[in-house]
Coordinates of N, CA and C in Angstrom, one line a residue:
M230 N -36.3 -25.3 30.0 CA -35.0 -24.8 30.0 C -34.1 -25.8 28.9
R231 N -34.5 -27.0 29.4 CA -33.9 -28.2 28.3 C -34.2 -27.8 26.7
R232 N -35.4 -27.3 26.6 CA -35.8 -27.2 25.2 C -35.0 -26.0 24.5
L233 N -34.7 -25.1 25.4 CA -34.0 -23.9 25.0 C -32.5 -24.0 24.9
A234 N -32.0 -24.9 25.4 CA -30.4 -25.2 25.2 C -29.8 -25.3 23.9
P235 N -30.6 -26.4 23.1 CA -30.1 -26.4 21.6 C -30.2 -25.0 20.7
V236 N -31.3 -24.1 21.1 CA -31.6 -22.8 20.5 C -30.4 -21.9 20.9
L237 N -30.0 -22.1 22.2 CA -29.0 -21.1 22.7 C -27.5 -21.6 22.0
A238 N -27.3 -22.8 21.9 CA -26.2 -23.3 21.2 C -26.1 -22.9 20.0
L239 N -27.1 -22.9 19.3 CA -27.0 -22.4 17.7 C -26.9 -20.8 17.7
L240 N -27.5 -20.2 18.8 CA -27.3 -18.5 18.6 C -26.2 -18.0 19.2
S241 N -25.5 -18.9 20.1 CA -24.2 -18.6 20.7 C -23.1 -17.9 19.7
P242 N -22.8 -18.4 18.6 CA -21.8 -17.8 17.7 C -22.3 -16.4 17.3
L243 N -23.5 -16.2 17.0 CA -24.0 -14.9 16.6 C -24.0 -13.8 17.6
L244 N -24.3 -14.3 18.9 CA -24.2 -13.5 20.1 C -22.7 -13.1 20.4
M245 N -21.8 -14.1 20.3 CA -20.3 -13.7 20.3 C -19.9 -12.9 19.3
A246 N -20.3 -13.0 18.1 CA -20.0 -12.0 16.9 C -20.4 -10.6 17.3
Q247 N -21.7 -10.4 17.8 CA -22.3 -9.2 18.1 C -21.4 -8.5 19.2
A248 N -20.5 -9.2 20.1 CA -19.9 -8.7 21.1 C -18.6 -8.1 20.7
K249 N -18.3 -8.3 19.4 CA -17.1 -7.7 19.1 C -17.3 -6.3 18.4
P250 N -16.2 -5.4 18.8 CA -16.3 -4.1 18.1 C -16.3 -4.0 16.6
V251 N -16.8 -2.9 16.1 CA -16.8 -2.7 14.6 C -16.2 -1.5 14.4
L252 N -15.4 -1.4 13.2 CA -14.8 -0.3 12.7 C -15.5 0.4 11.7
V253 N -15.6 1.8 11.7 CA -16.3 2.6 10.6 C -15.2 3.4 10.1
P254 N -14.5 3.1 9.1 CA -13.4 4.0 8.5 C -13.9 4.8 7.4
D255 N -13.0 5.8 7.0 CA -13.3 6.6 5.8 C -11.9 7.3 5.4
V256 N -12.0 7.9 4.2 CA -10.7 8.6 3.9 C -11.1 9.9 3.2
S257 N -10.2 10.8 3.3 CA -10.5 12.3 2.8 C -10.6 12.3 1.2
Q258 N -10.1 11.4 0.7 CA -10.2 11.3 -0.9 C -10.3 9.9 -1.5
R259 N -11.3 9.6 -2.2 CA -11.4 8.3 -2.7 C -11.2 8.3 -4.3
D260 N -10.8 9.5 -4.7 CA -10.4 9.5 -6.2 C -9.5 10.5 -6.3
I261 N -8.2 10.1 -6.6 CA -7.1 11.2 -6.9 C -6.7 11.3 -8.2
Q262 N -6.7 12.3 -8.8 CA -6.4 12.5 -10.2 C -5.2 13.2 -10.5
I263 N -4.2 12.5 -11.3 CA -2.9 13.0 -11.4 C -2.7 13.8 -12.8
A264 N -2.5 15.1 -12.6 CA -2.4 15.8 -13.8 C -0.6 16.4 -13.9
Y265 N -0.5 17.1 -15.0 CA 1.0 17.5 -15.2 C 1.7 18.1 -14.1
S266 N 0.8 18.8 -13.3 CA 1.2 19.7 -12.0 C 1.1 18.9 -10.8
F267 N 0.8 17.6 -10.9 CA 0.8 16.9 -9.7 C 2.0 16.8 -8.9
T268 N 1.9 17.2 -7.5 CA 3.2 16.9 -6.7 C 3.1 16.0 -5.5
G269 N 2.1 15.3 -5.6 CA 1.8 14.3 -4.3 C 0.4 14.9 -3.8
A270 N 0.0 14.1 -2.8 CA -1.2 14.4 -2.2 C -1.0 13.8 -0.5
E271 N -1.9 14.3 0.2 CA -1.9 13.7 1.6 C -3.4 13.2 1.9
L272 N -3.3 11.9 2.2 CA -4.6 11.2 2.4 C -4.8 11.3 4.1
L273 N -5.9 11.7 4.4 CA -6.5 11.6 5.9 C -7.4 10.5 6.0
L274 N -6.9 9.5 7.0 CA -7.7 8.1 7.2 C -8.2 8.4 8.6
F275 N -9.6 8.2 8.7 CA -10.0 8.6 9.9 C -11.1 7.5 10.2
G276 N -11.9 7.6 11.3 CA -13.0 6.7 11.7 C -13.4 6.6 13.1
A277 N -14.1 5.8 13.5 CA -14.7 5.3 14.8 C -14.7 3.9 15.1
I278 N -14.7 3.7 16.3 CA -14.8 2.2 16.8 C -16.1 2.1 17.6
L279 N -16.8 1.3 17.0 CA -18.2 1.1 17.9 C -18.1 -0.2 18.7
Y280 N -18.1 0.0 19.8 CA -18.1 -1.0 20.9 C -19.4 -1.5 21.3
P281 N -19.6 -2.9 21.7 CA -20.6 -3.3 22.3 C -21.1 -2.7 23.5
G282 N -22.4 -2.1 23.6 CA -22.9 -1.4 24.7 C -22.5 0.1 24.6
G283 N -21.7 0.6 23.5 CA -21.4 1.9 23.3 C -20.5 2.5 24.1
R284 N -19.6 1.8 24.8 CA -18.4 2.3 25.5 C -17.1 1.5 25.5
P285 N -16.0 1.9 25.5 CA -14.9 1.0 25.5 C -14.6 0.2 26.6
P286 N -14.1 -1.0 26.6 CA -13.8 -1.8 27.6 C -13.1 -1.2 28.9
Q287 N -13.6 -1.4 30.0 CA -12.8 -0.9 31.3 C -11.7 -1.6 31.7
D288 N -10.6 -1.8 31.2 CA -9.5 -2.4 31.6 C -8.2 -1.6 31.1
D289 N -7.2 -2.2 31.4 CA -5.9 -1.6 31.2 C -5.2 -1.9 29.9
K290 N -5.9 -2.8 29.1 CA -5.1 -3.1 27.7 C -5.3 -2.0 26.9
P291 N -4.4 -1.7 26.2 CA -4.3 -0.6 25.2 C -5.0 -0.8 23.8
T292 N -5.8 0.1 23.4 CA -6.3 -0.1 22.0 C -5.4 0.6 20.9
D293 N -5.2 -0.4 19.9 CA -4.4 0.1 19.0 C -5.0 -0.1 17.5
I294 N -4.7 1.0 16.8 CA -5.1 1.0 15.4 C -4.1 1.1 14.5
V295 N -4.1 0.2 13.4 CA -3.0 0.1 12.3 C -3.8 0.3 10.9
V296 N -3.2 1.2 10.1 CA -3.8 1.5 8.8 C -2.7 1.1 7.8
V297 N -3.0 0.2 6.9 CA -2.3 -0.1 5.7 C -2.9 0.4 4.4
V298 N -2.1 1.0 3.6 CA -2.6 1.4 2.4 C -1.7 0.7 1.3
K299 N -2.2 0.1 0.2 CA -1.6 -0.9 -0.6 C -2.1 -0.3 -2.2
G300 N -1.1 -0.2 -3.1 CA -1.2 0.0 -4.3 C -1.3 -1.3 -5.1
P301 N -1.8 -1.4 -6.4 CA -2.0 -2.6 -7.1 C -0.6 -3.3 -7.2
T302 N -0.8 -4.8 -7.2 CA 0.4 -5.4 -7.4 C 1.0 -5.4 -8.8
Q303 N 2.3 -5.7 -8.9 CA 2.9 -5.8 -10.2 C 4.1 -6.5 -10.2
S304 N 4.7 -6.9 -11.5 CA 5.9 -7.7 -11.6 C 7.0 -6.9 -11.5
I305 N 7.9 -7.2 -10.7 CA 9.2 -6.4 -10.4 C 10.4 -7.1 -10.6
L306 N 11.3 -6.6 -11.5 CA 12.6 -7.1 -11.7 C 13.6 -6.3 -10.9
I307 N 14.4 -7.0 -9.8 CA 15.3 -6.3 -9.2 C 16.8 -6.8 -9.8
R308 N 17.6 -6.0 -9.9 CA 19.1 -6.3 -10.5 C 20.1 -5.9 -9.5
E309 N 21.0 -6.8 -9.3 CA 22.1 -6.6 -8.2 C 23.3 -6.2 -9.0
K310 N 23.8 -5.2 -8.7 CA 25.0 -4.8 -9.3 C 26.4 -5.0 -8.5
E311 N 27.6 -5.3 -9.2 CA 28.8 -5.6 -8.7 C 30.0 -5.0 -9.4
K312 N 30.8 -4.5 -8.6 CA 32.0 -3.8 -9.3 C 33.1 -4.7 -9.7
I313 N 33.3 -4.8 -11.0 CA 34.4 -5.5 -11.7 C 35.2 -4.7 -12.5
A314 N 36.6 -4.7 -12.2 CA 37.5 -3.9 -13.0 C 37.3 -2.6 -12.8
G315 N 36.7 -2.0 -11.8 CA 36.4 -0.6 -11.8 C 35.1 -0.2 -12.4
L316 N 34.2 -1.1 -12.9 CA 33.0 -0.8 -13.5 C 31.8 -1.5 -12.9
W317 N 30.8 -1.0 -12.7 CA 29.6 -1.3 -12.0 C 28.9 -2.3 -13.2
V318 N 28.5 -3.5 -12.9 CA 27.9 -4.4 -14.0 C 26.8 -5.0 -13.2
N319 N 25.9 -5.6 -14.0 CA 24.7 -6.4 -13.5 C 25.0 -7.7 -13.1
A320 N 25.3 -8.1 -11.9 CA 25.7 -9.4 -11.4 C 24.5 -10.5 -11.1
G321 N 23.4 -10.0 -10.8 CA 22.3 -11.1 -10.6 C 21.0 -10.3 -10.7
R322 N 19.9 -11.1 -10.8 CA 18.7 -10.4 -10.8 C 17.6 -11.5 -10.3
L323 N 16.5 -10.8 -9.9 CA 15.4 -11.8 -9.3 C 14.2 -11.1 -9.5
R324 N 13.2 -11.8 -10.2 CA 11.8 -11.2 -10.5 C 10.8 -11.5 -9.4
Y325 N 9.9 -10.6 -8.8 CA 8.9 -10.8 -8.1 C 7.5 -10.6 -8.9
Q326 N 6.7 -11.7 -8.7 CA 5.4 -11.7 -9.5 C 4.4 -10.9 -9.0
S327 N 4.2 -10.6 -7.7 CA 3.2 -9.8 -7.2 C 3.6 -9.0 -6.0
A328 N 4.6 -8.0 -6.2 CA 5.0 -7.0 -5.3 C 3.9 -5.8 -5.3
P329 N 3.4 -5.3 -4.0 CA 2.8 -4.0 -3.9 C 3.5 -2.9 -4.6
S330 N 2.7 -2.1 -5.6 CA 3.5 -1.0 -6.2 C 3.6 0.3 -5.1
F331 N 2.8 0.2 -4.1 CA 2.9 1.2 -3.1 C 2.4 0.6 -1.8
Y332 N 3.2 0.9 -0.7 CA 2.8 0.3 0.5 C 3.2 1.2 1.7
A333 N 2.2 1.7 2.5 CA 2.3 2.5 3.6 C 1.6 2.0 4.8
I334 N 2.3 1.9 6.0 CA 1.6 1.4 7.3 C 1.8 2.6 8.4
A335 N 0.8 2.9 8.8 CA 0.8 3.7 10.1 C 0.2 3.1 11.3
S336 N 0.6 3.4 12.3 CA 0.1 2.7 13.7 C 0.1 3.6 14.8
S337 N -0.6 3.2 15.6 CA -0.7 3.9 17.0 C 0.6 3.9 18.0
R338 N 1.3 2.7 17.7 CA 2.5 2.5 18.4 C 3.6 1.5 17.3
P339 N 4.8 1.5 17.8 CA 5.5 0.6 16.8 C 5.0 -0.6 16.6
I340 N 4.8 -1.1 15.5 CA 4.1 -2.4 15.2 C 4.5 -3.5 16.0
G341 N 5.9 -3.8 16.3 CA 6.5 -4.7 16.9 C 6.2 -4.7 18.4
R342 N 5.6 -3.7 19.0 CA 4.9 -3.8 20.4 C 3.5 -4.0 20.3
I343 N 3.0 -4.0 19.2 CA 1.4 -4.4 19.1 C 1.1 -5.8 18.9
V344 N 1.8 -6.4 17.9 CA 1.5 -7.9 17.6 C 2.7 -8.6 17.5
D345 N 2.6 -9.8 17.6 CA 3.8 -10.8 17.4 C 4.1 -11.0 16.1
D346 N 5.2 -11.7 15.6 CA 5.7 -11.8 14.4 C 4.7 -12.7 13.5
R347 N 4.1 -13.8 14.1 CA 3.2 -14.7 13.4 C 2.0 -13.7 12.8
T348 N 1.4 -12.8 13.7 CA 0.3 -12.0 13.4 C 0.6 -11.0 12.3
R349 N 1.9 -10.6 12.4 CA 2.4 -9.6 11.5 C 2.5 -10.2 10.0
A350 N 3.0 -11.4 9.8 CA 3.1 -12.3 8.6 C 1.8 -12.4 8.0
I351 N 0.9 -12.8 9.0 CA -0.5 -13.3 8.4 C -1.2 -12.0 7.7
Y352 N -1.1 -10.8 8.4 CA -1.7 -9.6 7.9 C -0.7 -8.7 7.1
E353 N 0.5 -9.1 6.9 CA 1.5 -8.3 6.4 C 1.6 -6.9 6.9
L354 N 1.8 -6.9 8.1 CA 1.9 -5.6 8.9 C 3.4 -5.3 9.0
G355 N 4.0 -4.3 8.1 CA 5.2 -3.9 8.2 C 6.1 -4.3 7.0
L356 N 7.1 -3.8 6.4 CA 7.9 -4.0 5.3 C 8.5 -5.2 5.5
D357 N 8.9 -5.5 6.7 CA 9.7 -6.9 6.8 C 8.9 -8.1 6.8
S358 N 7.3 -7.7 6.6 CA 6.5 -9.0 6.7 C 5.5 -9.1 5.4
L359 N 6.1 -8.3 4.3 CA 5.5 -8.4 3.0 C 5.7 -9.8 2.3
Q360 N 4.7 -10.3 1.5 CA 4.9 -11.6 0.9 C 5.0 -11.1 -0.5
L361 N 6.3 -11.2 -1.0 CA 6.6 -10.6 -2.3 C 6.4 -11.8 -3.5
S362 N 6.4 -12.9 -3.3 CA 6.3 -14.0 -4.3 C 7.3 -13.9 -5.2
P363 N 8.5 -14.4 -5.0 CA 9.7 -14.4 -6.0 C 9.4 -15.5 -7.0
A364 N 9.7 -15.1 -8.3 CA 9.5 -16.1 -9.5 C 10.1 -17.2 -9.6
S365 N 11.5 -17.3 -8.9 CA 12.4 -18.5 -9.1 C 12.4 -19.1 -7.5
N366 N 13.0 -20.3 -7.6 CA 13.2 -20.9 -6.1 C 14.8 -20.8 -5.9
A367 N 15.2 -19.4 -5.7 CA 16.5 -19.1 -5.2 C 16.5 -19.4 -3.8
P368 N 17.7 -19.7 -3.3 CA 18.0 -19.9 -1.9 C 17.4 -18.9 -1.0
A369 N 17.1 -19.2 0.2 CA 16.5 -18.2 1.2 C 17.2 -17.0 1.4
D370 N 18.6 -17.1 1.5 CA 19.5 -16.0 1.8 C 19.5 -15.1 0.6
V371 N 19.4 -15.8 -0.6 CA 19.6 -14.8 -1.9 C 18.1 -14.0 -2.0
Q372 N 17.0 -14.6 -1.6 CA 15.8 -14.1 -1.6 C 15.6 -12.9 -0.7
A373 N 16.1 -13.2 0.8 CA 16.1 -12.2 1.6 C 17.0 -10.9 1.2
R374 N 18.0 -11.2 0.5 CA 19.0 -10.0 0.1 C 18.4 -9.2 -1.1
F375 N 17.6 -9.8 -2.0 CA 17.0 -9.2 -3.0 C 15.8 -8.4 -2.4
Q376 N 15.0 -9.0 -1.4 CA 13.9 -8.5 -1.0 C 14.4 -7.1 -0.1
A377 N 15.5 -7.2 0.7 CA 16.0 -6.3 1.3 C 16.3 -5.0 0.2
G378 N 16.9 -5.4 -0.8 CA 17.2 -4.4 -1.8 C 16.1 -3.5 -2.3
L379 N 15.0 -4.5 -2.6 CA 13.7 -4.0 -3.3 C 13.1 -2.9 -2.2
V380 N 12.9 -3.5 -1.0 CA 12.3 -2.5 0.1 C 13.2 -1.2 0.2
D381 N 14.3 -1.4 0.1 CA 15.2 -0.1 0.3 C 15.1 0.8 -0.8
Q382 N 15.0 0.2 -2.2 CA 15.0 1.1 -3.4 C 13.4 1.8 -3.2
R383 N 12.5 1.0 -3.0 CA 11.2 1.7 -2.9 C 10.9 2.7 -1.7
R384 N 11.6 2.4 -0.6 CA 11.5 3.3 0.5 C 12.3 4.6 0.0
R385 N 13.4 4.6 -0.5 CA 14.2 5.8 -0.9 C 13.3 6.8 -2.0
A386 N 12.5 5.9 -2.8 CA 11.4 6.6 -3.8 C 10.3 7.0 -3.1
G387 N 9.9 6.8 -1.9 CA 8.8 7.2 -1.2 C 7.6 6.4 -1.4
L388 N 7.7 5.1 -2.2 CA 7.0 4.2 -2.4 C 6.5 3.3 -1.3
Y389 N 7.6 2.9 -0.4 CA 7.3 2.1 0.8 C 7.5 2.8 1.9
V390 N 6.6 3.0 3.0 CA 6.6 3.9 4.1 C 6.1 3.2 5.3
E391 N 6.9 3.5 6.5 CA 6.5 3.1 7.7 C 6.4 4.2 8.5
A392 N 5.2 4.4 9.2 CA 5.1 5.6 10.1 C 4.4 5.1 11.4
P393 N 5.5 4.7 12.2 CA 5.0 4.2 13.6 C 4.5 5.5 14.4
S394 N 3.6 5.3 15.4 CA 3.0 6.3 16.3 C 2.3 7.6 15.6
A395 N 1.9 7.1 14.2 CA 1.2 8.3 13.3 C -0.1 8.3 13.6
V396 N -0.8 7.3 14.1 CA -2.3 7.2 14.2 C -2.6 7.8 15.6
E397 N -3.4 8.8 15.6 CA -3.9 9.4 16.8 C -5.2 8.9 17.2
I398 N -5.6 8.3 18.5 CA -6.6 7.8 18.9 C -7.2 8.8 20.0
T399 N -8.5 9.1 20.0 CA -9.0 10.0 21.0 C -10.2 9.2 21.8
D400 N -9.8 9.0 23.1 CA -10.8 8.5 24.0 C -11.2 7.0 23.7
D401 N -10.1 6.4 23.0 CA -10.5 5.1 22.5 C -11.5 4.7 21.6
V402 N -12.1 5.8 20.9 CA -13.1 5.7 19.9 C -12.9 6.2 18.8
L403 N -12.2 7.6 18.5 CA -12.1 8.2 17.2 C -10.6 8.0 16.9
Y404 N -10.3 7.8 15.7 CA -8.8 7.8 15.3 C -8.7 8.5 14.0
R405 N -7.4 8.9 13.8 CA -7.1 9.5 12.4 C -5.5 9.2 12.0
A406 N -5.3 9.3 11.0 CA -3.8 9.2 10.4 C -3.7 9.9 9.1
R407 N -2.3 10.5 8.9 CA -2.3 11.0 7.6 C -0.9 10.4 6.9
I408 N -1.4 9.9 5.5 CA -0.4 9.3 4.8 C -0.1 10.1 3.4
T409 N 1.3 10.2 3.2 CA 1.6 11.1 2.0 C 1.7 10.2 0.8
I410 N 1.1 10.5 -0.4 CA 1.0 10.0 -1.6 C 1.9 10.7 -2.4
P411 N 3.3 10.2 -2.9 CA 4.2 10.8 -3.6 C 3.8 11.2 -5.0
A412 N 4.5 11.9 -5.6 CA 4.3 12.3 -7.1 C 4.5 11.1 -8.1
R413 N 5.4 10.4 -7.7 CA 5.7 9.1 -8.6 C 4.8 7.9 -8.3
V414 N 3.8 8.1 -7.7 CA 2.7 7.0 -7.2 C 2.3 6.4 -8.7
P415 N 2.1 5.1 -8.7 CA 1.6 4.5 -9.9 C 0.0 4.5 -9.8
V416 N -0.7 4.5 -11.0 CA -2.1 4.4 -11.0 C -2.7 3.1 -10.8
G417 N -4.0 3.2 -10.5 CA -4.8 2.0 -10.2 C -5.6 2.1 -9.0
R418 N -6.2 0.9 -8.7 CA -7.0 0.8 -7.5 C -6.3 0.4 -6.2
F419 N -6.4 1.4 -5.2 CA -5.5 1.2 -3.9 C -6.7 0.9 -2.9
T420 N -6.1 0.1 -1.8 CA -6.9 -0.2 -0.7 C -6.3 0.4 0.6
A421 N -7.3 0.8 1.4 CA -6.8 1.3 2.7 C -7.5 0.5 3.8
E422 N -6.8 -0.4 4.4 CA -7.2 -1.3 5.5 C -6.8 -1.0 6.9
T423 N -7.9 -0.8 7.7 CA -7.7 -0.5 9.0 C -8.0 -1.7 9.9
F424 N -7.0 -2.0 11.0 CA -7.2 -3.0 11.8 C -7.4 -2.4 13.3
L425 N -8.4 -2.9 14.1 CA -8.4 -2.8 15.5 C -7.7 -3.9 16.3
I426 N -6.8 -3.5 17.0 CA -6.1 -4.6 17.7 C -6.0 -4.4 19.4
R427 N -6.2 -5.2 20.0 CA -6.1 -5.1 21.5 C -5.6 -6.5 22.0
D428 N -4.7 -6.2 22.9 CA -4.1 -7.4 23.7 C -3.3 -8.3 22.5
G429 N -2.8 -7.7 21.5 CA -2.1 -8.5 20.4 C -3.0 -9.2 19.4
R430 N -4.3 -9.0 19.4 CA -5.2 -9.8 18.7 C -6.1 -8.9 17.8
V431 N -6.1 -9.2 16.6 CA -7.0 -8.4 15.7 C -8.6 -8.6 15.8
L432 N -9.1 -7.7 16.3 CA -10.6 -7.7 16.7 C -11.4 -7.4 15.5
A433 N -11.0 -6.5 14.8 CA -12.0 -5.9 13.6 C -11.0 -5.3 12.5
A434 N -11.5 -5.4 11.4 CA -10.8 -4.9 10.2 C -11.9 -4.4 9.1
A435 N -11.5 -3.4 8.4 CA -12.4 -2.9 7.5 C -11.5 -2.3 6.3
V436 N -12.2 -2.1 5.1 CA -11.5 -1.8 3.9 C -12.0 -0.7 3.1
R437 N -11.4 0.3 2.7 CA -12.0 1.3 1.8 C -11.0 1.4 0.5
D438 N -11.8 1.7 -0.7 CA -11.1 1.6 -1.9 C -10.7 3.1 -2.3
I439 N -9.5 3.2 -2.8 CA -9.1 4.4 -3.4 C -8.7 4.4 -4.8
D440 N -9.0 5.2 -5.7 CA -8.7 5.2 -7.3 C -7.8 6.4 -7.6
I441 N -6.7 6.0 -8.0 CA -5.8 7.1 -8.4 C -5.5 6.9 -9.8
R442 N -5.8 7.8 -10.6 CA -5.7 7.7 -12.2 C -5.3 9.2 -12.6
K443 N -4.9 8.9 -13.9 CA -4.4 10.1 -14.7 C -5.6 11.0 -15.2
S444 N -5.3 12.3 -15.4 CA -6.5 13.2 -16.0 C -5.7 14.1 -17.1
G445 N -6.6 14.6 -17.9 CA -6.1 15.5 -18.9 C -5.4 15.0 -20.0
F446 N -4.3 15.6 -20.4 CA -3.4 15.0 -21.6 C -2.7 13.9 -21.0
E447 N -2.3 13.7 -19.7 CA -1.6 12.6 -19.3 C -2.6 11.3 -19.5
R448 N -3.8 11.4 -19.0 CA -4.7 10.3 -19.2 C -4.8 9.9 -20.7
F449 N -5.2 11.0 -21.6 CA -5.0 10.7 -23.2 C -3.8 9.9 -23.6
V450 N -2.6 10.2 -23.1 CA -1.3 9.6 -23.6 C -1.3 8.1 -22.9
A451 N -1.6 8.0 -21.8 CA -1.6 6.7 -21.2 C -2.8 5.8 -21.8
R452 N -3.9 6.3 -22.3 CA -4.8 5.3 -22.8 C -4.4 5.1 -24.2
A453 N -3.7 6.1 -25.0 CA -3.3 5.8 -26.3 C -2.1 4.8 -26.3
A454 N -1.3 4.6 -25.4 CA -0.2 3.8 -25.3 C -0.7 2.5 -24.9
D455 N -2.0 2.3 -24.1 CA -2.5 1.2 -23.7 C -3.4 0.4 -24.9
R456 N -4.2 1.2 -25.4 CA -5.2 0.8 -26.4 C -4.5 0.7 -27.8
A457 N -3.6 1.5 -28.2 CA -3.0 1.3 -29.7 C -1.5 1.6 -29.6
A458 N -1.0 0.3 -29.1 CA 0.5 0.5 -28.8 C 1.3 0.8 -30.0
I459 N 0.9 0.1 -31.1 CA 1.7 0.1 -32.3 C 1.7 1.6 -32.9
P460 N 0.5 2.3 -33.1 CA 0.4 3.5 -33.8 C 1.0 4.5 -32.6
Y461 N 0.9 4.3 -31.4 CA 1.6 5.2 -30.3 C 3.1 5.1 -30.5
G462 N 3.6 4.0 -30.7 CA 5.0 3.9 -30.9 C 5.5 4.6 -32.1
L463 N 4.9 4.3 -33.3 CA 5.4 4.8 -34.2 C 5.1 6.3 -34.5
T464 N 4.3 6.9 -33.8 CA 3.9 8.2 -33.6 C 5.2 8.8 -32.8
A465 N 5.4 8.2 -31.7 CA 6.6 8.5 -30.7 C 7.9 8.7 -31.5
V466 N 8.2 7.6 -32.5 CA 9.4 7.6 -33.1 C 9.3 8.7 -34.2
A467 N 8.3 8.9 -34.9 CA 8.2 10.0 -35.7 C 8.4 11.5 -35.3
L468 N 7.8 11.6 -34.1 CA 8.1 12.8 -33.3 C 9.5 13.0 -33.0
S469 N 10.2 12.0 -32.6 CA 11.6 12.1 -32.1 C 12.5 12.5 -33.4
V470 N 12.1 11.8 -34.4 CA 12.9 12.1 -35.6 C 12.7 13.5 -36.2
L471 N 11.3 13.8 -36.1 CA 11.1 15.4 -36.4 C 11.7 16.3 -35.6
L472 N 11.7 16.2 -34.3 CA 12.2 17.0 -33.3 C 13.7 17.2 -33.5
G473 N 14.3 15.9 -33.8 CA 16.0 15.9 -34.0 C 16.2 16.6 -35.4
W474 N 15.5 16.4 -36.2 CA 15.7 17.2 -37.5 C 15.5 18.7 -37.3
A475 N 14.5 19.1 -36.7 CA 14.3 20.7 -36.3 C 15.5 21.1 -35.4
A476 N 15.9 20.3 -34.5 CA 16.9 20.9 -33.7 C 18.3 21.1 -34.6
G477 N 18.6 20.1 -35.4 CA 19.7 20.2 -36.3 C 19.7 21.3 -37.4
W478 N 18.5 21.7 -37.8 CA 18.2 22.8 -38.7 C 18.4 24.0 -38.0
I479 N 17.9 24.2 -36.9 CA 18.2 25.3 -35.9 C 19.6 25.6 -35.6
A480 N 20.3 24.5 -35.3 CA 21.7 24.7 -35.0 C 22.3 25.1 -36.3
R481 N 22.2 24.6 -37.4 CA 22.8 25.1 -38.6 C 22.5 26.5 -39.0
R482 N 21.4 26.9 -38.7 CA 21.0 28.2 -39.0 C 21.8 29.3 -38.1
V483 N 21.7 28.9 -36.8 CA 22.5 29.7 -35.8 C 24.0 29.7 -36.1

């Protein structure tokens, strides 16, 4: 028995790891194409929880699922307006280096009832827990004011979404949630991350990637603007001048 003790000590972390549940998530669409007629999409995020022994724990602790969909990060400049002499002018601005272009969170219960503030900050669970990385060393109250403005602006555009109690869990094993992708969504690589939480602790997490890209003529224009910026700009200016001249000629004729 003494000889087995060192072996058991080495294997104990592996045995403990195997005792944790595992998430098996998926999404209804992993490739969303944006064409001229794109009006938005609805993602179905679903999956199963695999428990050790094949069945959920027999206790009174609730099982919660939180799903977070994030778009690619981008640099965002937020301007603050102030009314001076009856006119609205730009009074201040703050740039964020790495703010998510899209953020949606769905949970089986309100997130504040699932985890504490520290866990929310670690996993960025909720709009008030986002780590937006301001580019300047502005005072904390200024950063908080601009961050609230950014979140409010993106929320009104449908790009930042919170959906408490939107995740349905069946028999503590199967789950599903629906998240709306708006028509103004940016393109790029998105991630759908699922968290399994019990008793305020994150027991498992899994990620699936989602690609959102332009298709058809929109894709051609986007690629042209990205790969040949100068010819694209000159062409756009030439077309503008041509259309303006054509409009003037038609107006004179009429």
